[in-house]
Short mmCIF file of C-alpha atoms (C1' of nucleotides) in Angstrom, two decimals:
data_model
loop_
_atom_site.label_atom_id
_atom_site.label_comp_id
_atom_site.label_asym_id
_atom_site.label_seq_id
_atom_site.Cartn_x
_atom_site.Cartn_y
_atom_site.Cartn_z
CA MET A 21 112.97 -101.16 98.47
CA GLY A 22 112.26 -100.82 102.16
CA ALA A 23 111.93 -103.71 104.56
CA THR A 24 108.81 -102.25 106.12
CA ARG A 25 105.90 -104.61 106.03
CA GLY A 26 102.24 -103.97 106.58
CA GLY A 27 99.66 -105.97 108.44
CA PRO A 28 97.71 -108.72 106.73
CA GLY A 29 94.46 -106.85 107.14
CA GLU A 30 95.57 -104.25 104.62
CA ALA A 31 93.26 -104.14 101.65
CA ALA A 32 94.42 -104.00 98.05
CA GLY A 33 94.40 -100.48 96.76
CA GLU A 34 96.09 -98.76 99.67
CA ASP A 35 99.76 -99.30 98.94
CA PRO A 36 100.78 -98.80 95.32
CA CYS A 37 104.50 -98.92 95.99
CA ARG A 38 104.49 -102.29 97.67
CA THR A 39 102.14 -103.68 95.07
CA ARG A 40 104.58 -102.63 92.44
CA ALA A 41 107.44 -104.21 94.32
CA VAL A 42 105.78 -107.58 94.53
CA LEU A 43 104.37 -107.49 91.04
CA GLY A 44 108.03 -107.47 90.10
CA ILE A 45 108.04 -111.05 91.34
CA VAL A 46 105.50 -112.33 88.88
CA GLY A 47 105.24 -109.44 86.44
CA ASP A 48 107.44 -111.03 83.84
CA LYS A 49 106.80 -113.26 80.90
CA TRP A 50 107.55 -116.59 82.54
CA SER A 51 107.03 -116.74 86.31
CA LEU A 52 103.29 -117.28 86.28
CA LEU A 53 103.57 -120.00 83.65
CA VAL A 54 106.24 -121.84 85.61
CA VAL A 55 104.14 -121.65 88.78
CA ARG A 56 101.16 -122.88 86.85
CA HIS A 57 102.99 -125.94 85.55
CA LEU A 58 104.15 -126.82 89.05
CA SER A 59 100.63 -126.80 90.43
CA GLU A 60 100.14 -130.53 89.95
CA GLY A 61 103.30 -131.57 91.72
CA PRO A 62 107.11 -131.58 91.48
CA ARG A 63 108.68 -131.29 88.06
CA ARG A 64 112.19 -131.68 86.72
CA PHE A 65 114.07 -129.03 84.75
CA THR A 66 113.52 -130.62 81.38
CA GLU A 67 109.86 -131.34 82.09
CA LEU A 68 109.33 -127.64 82.77
CA LYS A 69 111.31 -126.73 79.68
CA ARG A 70 108.92 -128.79 77.61
CA ALA A 71 105.77 -127.65 79.45
CA VAL A 72 106.54 -123.95 79.20
CA ASP A 73 107.43 -124.32 75.58
CA GLY A 74 109.03 -121.27 74.08
CA ILE A 75 111.12 -120.53 77.16
CA SER A 76 114.86 -120.62 76.66
CA GLN A 77 117.07 -122.76 78.85
CA ARG A 78 118.67 -119.64 80.26
CA MET A 79 115.39 -117.92 81.12
CA LEU A 80 114.06 -121.06 82.76
CA THR A 81 117.16 -121.15 84.96
CA VAL A 82 116.87 -117.46 85.78
CA THR A 83 113.13 -117.69 86.47
CA LEU A 84 113.49 -120.74 88.70
CA ARG A 85 116.33 -119.10 90.64
CA GLY A 86 114.21 -116.02 91.24
CA LEU A 87 111.18 -118.00 92.38
CA GLU A 88 113.37 -120.12 94.64
CA ARG A 89 114.92 -116.99 96.13
CA ASP A 90 111.46 -115.55 96.75
CA GLY A 91 110.35 -118.70 98.56
CA ILE A 92 107.82 -119.64 95.88
CA LEU A 93 109.41 -123.01 95.10
CA THR A 94 112.11 -125.34 96.35
CA ARG A 95 114.98 -126.81 94.37
CA THR A 96 116.06 -130.35 95.25
CA VAL A 97 119.28 -131.75 93.82
CA ARG A 98 120.17 -135.44 93.78
CA ASN A 99 123.80 -135.99 92.97
CA VAL A 100 123.40 -139.00 90.77
CA MET A 101 124.29 -139.70 87.19
CA PRO A 102 122.48 -138.45 85.24
CA PRO A 103 121.75 -135.40 87.42
CA HIS A 104 118.26 -135.13 88.90
CA VAL A 105 116.92 -131.75 89.99
CA SER A 106 113.29 -131.32 90.93
CA TYR A 107 111.27 -128.19 91.60
CA GLU A 108 108.21 -128.02 93.81
CA LEU A 109 105.91 -125.25 95.04
CA THR A 110 106.21 -124.24 98.68
CA PRO A 111 103.02 -123.66 100.69
CA MET A 112 103.34 -119.98 99.84
CA GLY A 113 103.84 -120.91 96.20
CA ARG A 114 100.58 -122.81 96.26
CA THR A 115 98.75 -119.76 97.61
CA LEU A 116 100.25 -117.78 94.74
CA ARG A 117 99.02 -120.36 92.29
CA GLU A 118 95.51 -120.02 93.72
CA ALA A 119 95.69 -116.24 93.51
CA THR A 120 96.60 -116.39 89.83
CA ALA A 121 93.84 -118.81 88.86
CA PRO A 122 91.27 -116.07 88.07
CA LEU A 123 93.76 -114.29 85.85
CA LEU A 124 94.58 -117.45 83.92
CA GLU A 125 90.89 -118.21 83.51
CA TRP A 126 90.30 -114.66 82.34
CA SER A 127 93.04 -115.10 79.77
CA ILE A 128 91.46 -118.19 78.32
CA ALA A 129 87.98 -116.69 78.37
CA HIS A 130 88.94 -113.46 76.61
CA VAL A 131 91.63 -114.41 74.14
CA GLY A 132 89.13 -114.45 71.27
CA HIS A 133 87.72 -111.07 72.15
CA ILE A 134 91.22 -109.66 72.33
CA ASP A 135 92.04 -110.98 68.89
CA ASP A 136 88.98 -109.14 67.61
CA ALA A 137 89.97 -105.95 69.40
CA ARG A 138 93.45 -106.11 67.92
CA ALA A 139 92.13 -106.67 64.42
CA ALA A 140 89.73 -103.75 64.80
CA TYR A 141 92.49 -101.52 66.16
CA ASP A 142 94.90 -102.42 63.39
CA ALA A 143 92.20 -101.71 60.82
CA ARG A 144 91.80 -98.15 62.06
CA PRO A 145 93.22 -95.59 59.65
CA ASP A 146 94.48 -93.30 62.40
CA THR A 147 96.49 -95.83 64.34
CA PRO A 148 99.38 -94.00 66.00
CA ALA A 149 102.84 -95.38 65.42
CA THR A 150 104.41 -97.20 68.33
CA PRO A 151 107.55 -95.51 69.62
CA GLY A 152 110.64 -97.43 68.67
CA GLY A 153 113.56 -98.29 70.92
CA MET B 23 106.50 -104.94 74.68
CA GLY B 24 103.89 -103.16 72.66
CA ALA B 25 105.59 -104.25 69.49
CA THR B 26 105.62 -107.89 70.51
CA ARG B 27 101.98 -108.09 71.44
CA GLY B 28 100.26 -110.53 69.18
CA GLY B 29 102.78 -111.02 66.46
CA PRO B 30 101.68 -112.91 63.38
CA GLY B 31 103.55 -115.98 64.59
CA GLU B 32 101.08 -116.47 67.42
CA ALA B 33 98.61 -118.52 65.46
CA ALA B 34 95.91 -120.49 67.20
CA GLY B 35 96.89 -124.05 67.87
CA GLU B 36 100.50 -123.51 68.78
CA ASP B 37 99.64 -123.53 72.46
CA PRO B 38 96.74 -125.75 73.51
CA CYS B 39 95.74 -123.52 76.39
CA ARG B 40 96.97 -120.26 74.84
CA THR B 41 97.58 -119.00 78.32
CA ARG B 42 101.02 -117.97 77.26
CA ALA B 43 99.69 -115.81 74.45
CA VAL B 44 97.28 -113.95 76.67
CA LEU B 45 99.67 -113.67 79.58
CA GLY B 46 101.68 -111.69 77.08
CA ILE B 47 98.97 -109.07 77.47
CA VAL B 48 99.50 -108.50 81.16
CA GLY B 49 102.74 -110.37 81.78
CA ASP B 50 104.92 -107.31 81.77
CA LYS B 51 106.05 -104.90 84.41
CA TRP B 52 103.47 -102.20 83.89
CA SER B 53 100.16 -103.36 82.40
CA LEU B 54 98.60 -104.66 85.61
CA LEU B 55 99.59 -101.53 87.50
CA VAL B 56 98.06 -99.28 84.85
CA VAL B 57 94.85 -101.31 84.89
CA ARG B 58 94.82 -101.14 88.65
CA HIS B 59 95.08 -97.35 88.70
CA LEU B 60 92.24 -97.05 86.22
CA SER B 61 89.89 -99.10 88.37
CA GLU B 62 88.39 -96.08 90.09
CA GLY B 63 87.58 -94.15 86.95
CA PRO B 64 89.13 -92.32 83.98
CA ARG B 65 92.59 -90.89 84.40
CA ARG B 66 94.74 -88.52 82.38
CA PHE B 67 98.20 -89.33 81.10
CA THR B 68 100.02 -87.29 83.69
CA GLU B 69 97.85 -88.64 86.51
CA LEU B 70 98.82 -92.17 85.54
CA LYS B 71 102.44 -91.16 85.24
CA ARG B 72 102.35 -89.97 88.84
CA ALA B 73 100.30 -92.92 90.13
CA VAL B 74 102.47 -95.57 88.53
CA ASP B 75 105.56 -93.79 89.71
CA GLY B 76 108.73 -95.24 88.35
CA ILE B 77 107.30 -95.77 84.88
CA SER B 78 108.97 -93.80 82.13
CA GLN B 79 106.94 -91.53 79.90
CA ARG B 80 107.79 -93.71 76.96
CA MET B 81 106.76 -96.98 78.63
CA LEU B 82 103.49 -95.45 79.78
CA THR B 83 102.72 -94.48 76.20
CA VAL B 84 103.69 -97.93 74.93
CA THR B 85 101.73 -99.74 77.64
CA LEU B 86 98.62 -97.63 77.11
CA ARG B 87 98.78 -98.20 73.36
CA GLY B 88 98.99 -101.94 73.86
CA LEU B 89 96.10 -102.04 76.31
CA GLU B 90 94.04 -99.85 73.99
CA ARG B 91 94.79 -102.16 71.11
CA ASP B 92 93.77 -105.16 73.18
CA GLY B 93 90.43 -103.56 74.05
CA ILE B 94 91.30 -103.20 77.74
CA LEU B 95 90.93 -99.43 77.81
CA THR B 96 89.80 -96.51 75.66
CA ARG B 97 91.72 -93.38 74.80
CA THR B 98 89.78 -90.15 74.50
CA VAL B 99 91.42 -87.04 73.09
CA ARG B 100 90.03 -83.54 73.55
CA ASN B 101 91.66 -81.01 71.30
CA VAL B 102 91.76 -78.19 73.75
CA MET B 103 94.50 -76.07 75.23
CA PRO B 104 96.17 -77.46 77.24
CA PRO B 105 95.78 -80.94 75.67
CA HIS B 106 93.53 -83.36 77.51
CA VAL B 107 93.76 -87.13 76.94
CA SER B 108 91.89 -89.46 79.23
CA TYR B 109 92.07 -93.23 79.58
CA GLU B 110 89.27 -95.42 80.87
CA LEU B 111 88.74 -99.16 81.30
CA THR B 112 86.34 -100.85 78.91
CA PRO B 113 83.84 -103.40 80.28
CA MET B 114 86.36 -106.10 79.40
CA GLY B 115 89.05 -104.10 81.14
CA ARG B 116 86.96 -104.05 84.27
CA THR B 117 86.62 -107.84 84.20
CA LEU B 118 90.40 -108.01 83.89
CA ARG B 119 90.77 -105.73 86.89
CA GLU B 120 88.51 -108.07 88.87
CA ALA B 121 90.51 -111.10 87.77
CA THR B 122 93.73 -109.52 88.97
CA ALA B 123 92.41 -108.50 92.38
CA PRO B 124 93.40 -111.79 94.11
CA LEU B 125 96.92 -111.51 92.74
CA LEU B 126 97.32 -107.93 93.95
CA GLU B 127 95.98 -108.88 97.36
CA TRP B 128 98.36 -111.83 97.45
CA SER B 129 101.23 -109.47 96.67
CA ILE B 130 100.44 -107.19 99.56
CA ALA B 131 99.84 -110.06 101.95
CA HIS B 132 103.11 -111.85 101.16
CA VAL B 133 105.63 -109.11 100.46
CA GLY B 134 107.05 -109.36 103.97
CA HIS B 135 107.41 -113.11 103.78
CA ILE B 136 109.17 -112.74 100.46
CA ASP B 137 111.62 -110.24 101.92
CA ASP B 138 112.46 -112.82 104.56
CA ALA B 139 112.87 -115.57 101.99
CA ARG B 140 115.22 -113.41 99.94
CA ALA B 141 117.33 -112.52 102.95
CA ALA B 142 117.57 -116.20 103.92
CA TYR B 143 118.47 -117.19 100.36
CA ASP B 144 121.13 -114.51 100.05
CA ALA B 145 122.64 -115.63 103.37
CA ARG B 146 123.16 -119.16 102.05
CA PRO B 147 126.84 -119.94 101.38
CA ASP B 148 126.11 -122.08 98.33
CA THR B 149 124.04 -119.58 96.39
CA PRO B 150 124.52 -120.35 92.69
CA ALA B 151 125.61 -117.53 90.44
CA THR B 152 122.94 -116.09 88.22
CA PRO B 153 123.73 -116.40 84.53
CA GLY B 154 124.67 -113.04 83.12
CA GLY B 155 123.54 -111.52 79.85
"C1'" DC C 23 102.12 -76.57 79.46
"C1'" DC C 24 100.61 -81.68 77.95
"C1'" DG C 25 101.07 -85.78 75.38
"C1'" DG C 26 103.96 -88.03 72.56
"C1'" DA C 27 107.97 -89.18 69.21
"C1'" DT C 28 113.10 -89.92 68.39
"C1'" DC C 29 117.93 -90.92 69.60
"C1'" DC C 30 121.13 -93.25 72.44
"C1'" DA C 31 122.80 -96.15 76.40
"C1'" DA C 32 121.76 -99.89 79.46
"C1'" DA C 33 119.39 -103.97 80.72
"C1'" DA C 34 116.88 -108.09 79.56
"C1'" DT C 35 116.37 -111.96 76.55
"C1'" DG C 36 117.29 -115.66 73.08
"C1'" DA C 37 120.45 -118.88 70.64
"C1'" DT C 38 124.24 -121.58 70.74
"C1'" DA C 39 128.31 -123.95 72.39
"C1'" DC C 40 130.30 -126.14 76.18
"C1'" DT C 41 130.79 -128.82 80.81
"C1'" DG C 42 130.37 -132.11 84.92
"C1'" DC D 26 120.32 -134.07 82.51
"C1'" DA D 27 120.93 -129.73 84.14
"C1'" DG D 28 122.92 -126.29 83.90
"C1'" DT D 29 126.96 -122.20 82.61
"C1'" DA D 30 129.52 -118.86 79.35
"C1'" DT D 31 129.30 -116.00 75.58
"C1'" DC D 32 127.48 -113.31 71.90
"C1'" DA D 33 123.57 -111.24 68.93
"C1'" DT D 34 119.09 -109.33 69.22
"C1'" DT D 35 115.26 -107.13 71.53
"C1'" DT D 36 113.29 -104.26 75.05
"C1'" DT D 37 113.54 -100.51 78.35
"C1'" DG D 38 114.67 -96.02 80.34
"C1'" DG D 39 116.40 -91.19 80.11
"C1'" DA D 40 117.04 -87.09 77.76
"C1'" DT D 41 115.45 -84.27 74.40
"C1'" DC D 42 112.74 -82.26 70.81
"C1'" DC D 43 108.13 -81.45 68.67
"C1'" DG D 44 103.10 -80.21 67.75
"C1'" DG D 45 99.14 -78.03 69.44
#
DNA sequence: CCGGATCCAAAATGATACTG
DNA sequence: CAGTATCATTTTGGATCCGG
């Protein structure tokens, strides 16, 4: 994707391509949850593994690497025994965390309604089959 | 993605906040972009395919099915020639669109900074290898 | 023609074993 | 503790065919 960057005054809704590019940063299953669990301060690898329960060790590594590469968090290694690696949001990471707050609140507020919608949809007799892979 | 939405294993109580469960709704590559492109009114399948360029026909179908099932949008079929299927946000879908606005704006505002961070990271001599799959 | 379903190849992901 | 290597499973994308 191009290195061209727009001015900060650009409003959302004017540049679909770039929006798509950056949604690639957080548009996966784990990134937003990792960011969320770092919002209260630095965390170690295993602490995150427990907090974001359900994530595999491999995907936590991959997700953290990606967020570090994107400048969302920092990775600090202390060469001691046992090893100690801590992850912390950068200033930009904290702005991301703030930007995702409404979405997380929406999730919590609407999960019940969505359960209902799913049940109603699955009860429909004319439900189309989902294409397989 | 569509097949994994709300499996039977996602019972209430497994996750105290349940944010993970609901992030499964929009935590994929395409859902937020589809919702975004429906914010200005109903759109047809092919219009969405063009707007969310890069999405495959199959993934658009799967994503739309999932969002319909979750009560985010409605699917209206008119049996005419040529076929006419239009998708439109529900009231709940519109609240989701509002909740995602800050994130989309953040994306546009920070894409340049992220490009820089990636370049700096890739220039580091000690970049760890990413685990393969 | 438009919307969608199926088959196949590629990529992403999860589980497990192993290492410093 | 914090990863890495490897393999099995799942998801995604492209091409193609189908129904109206």
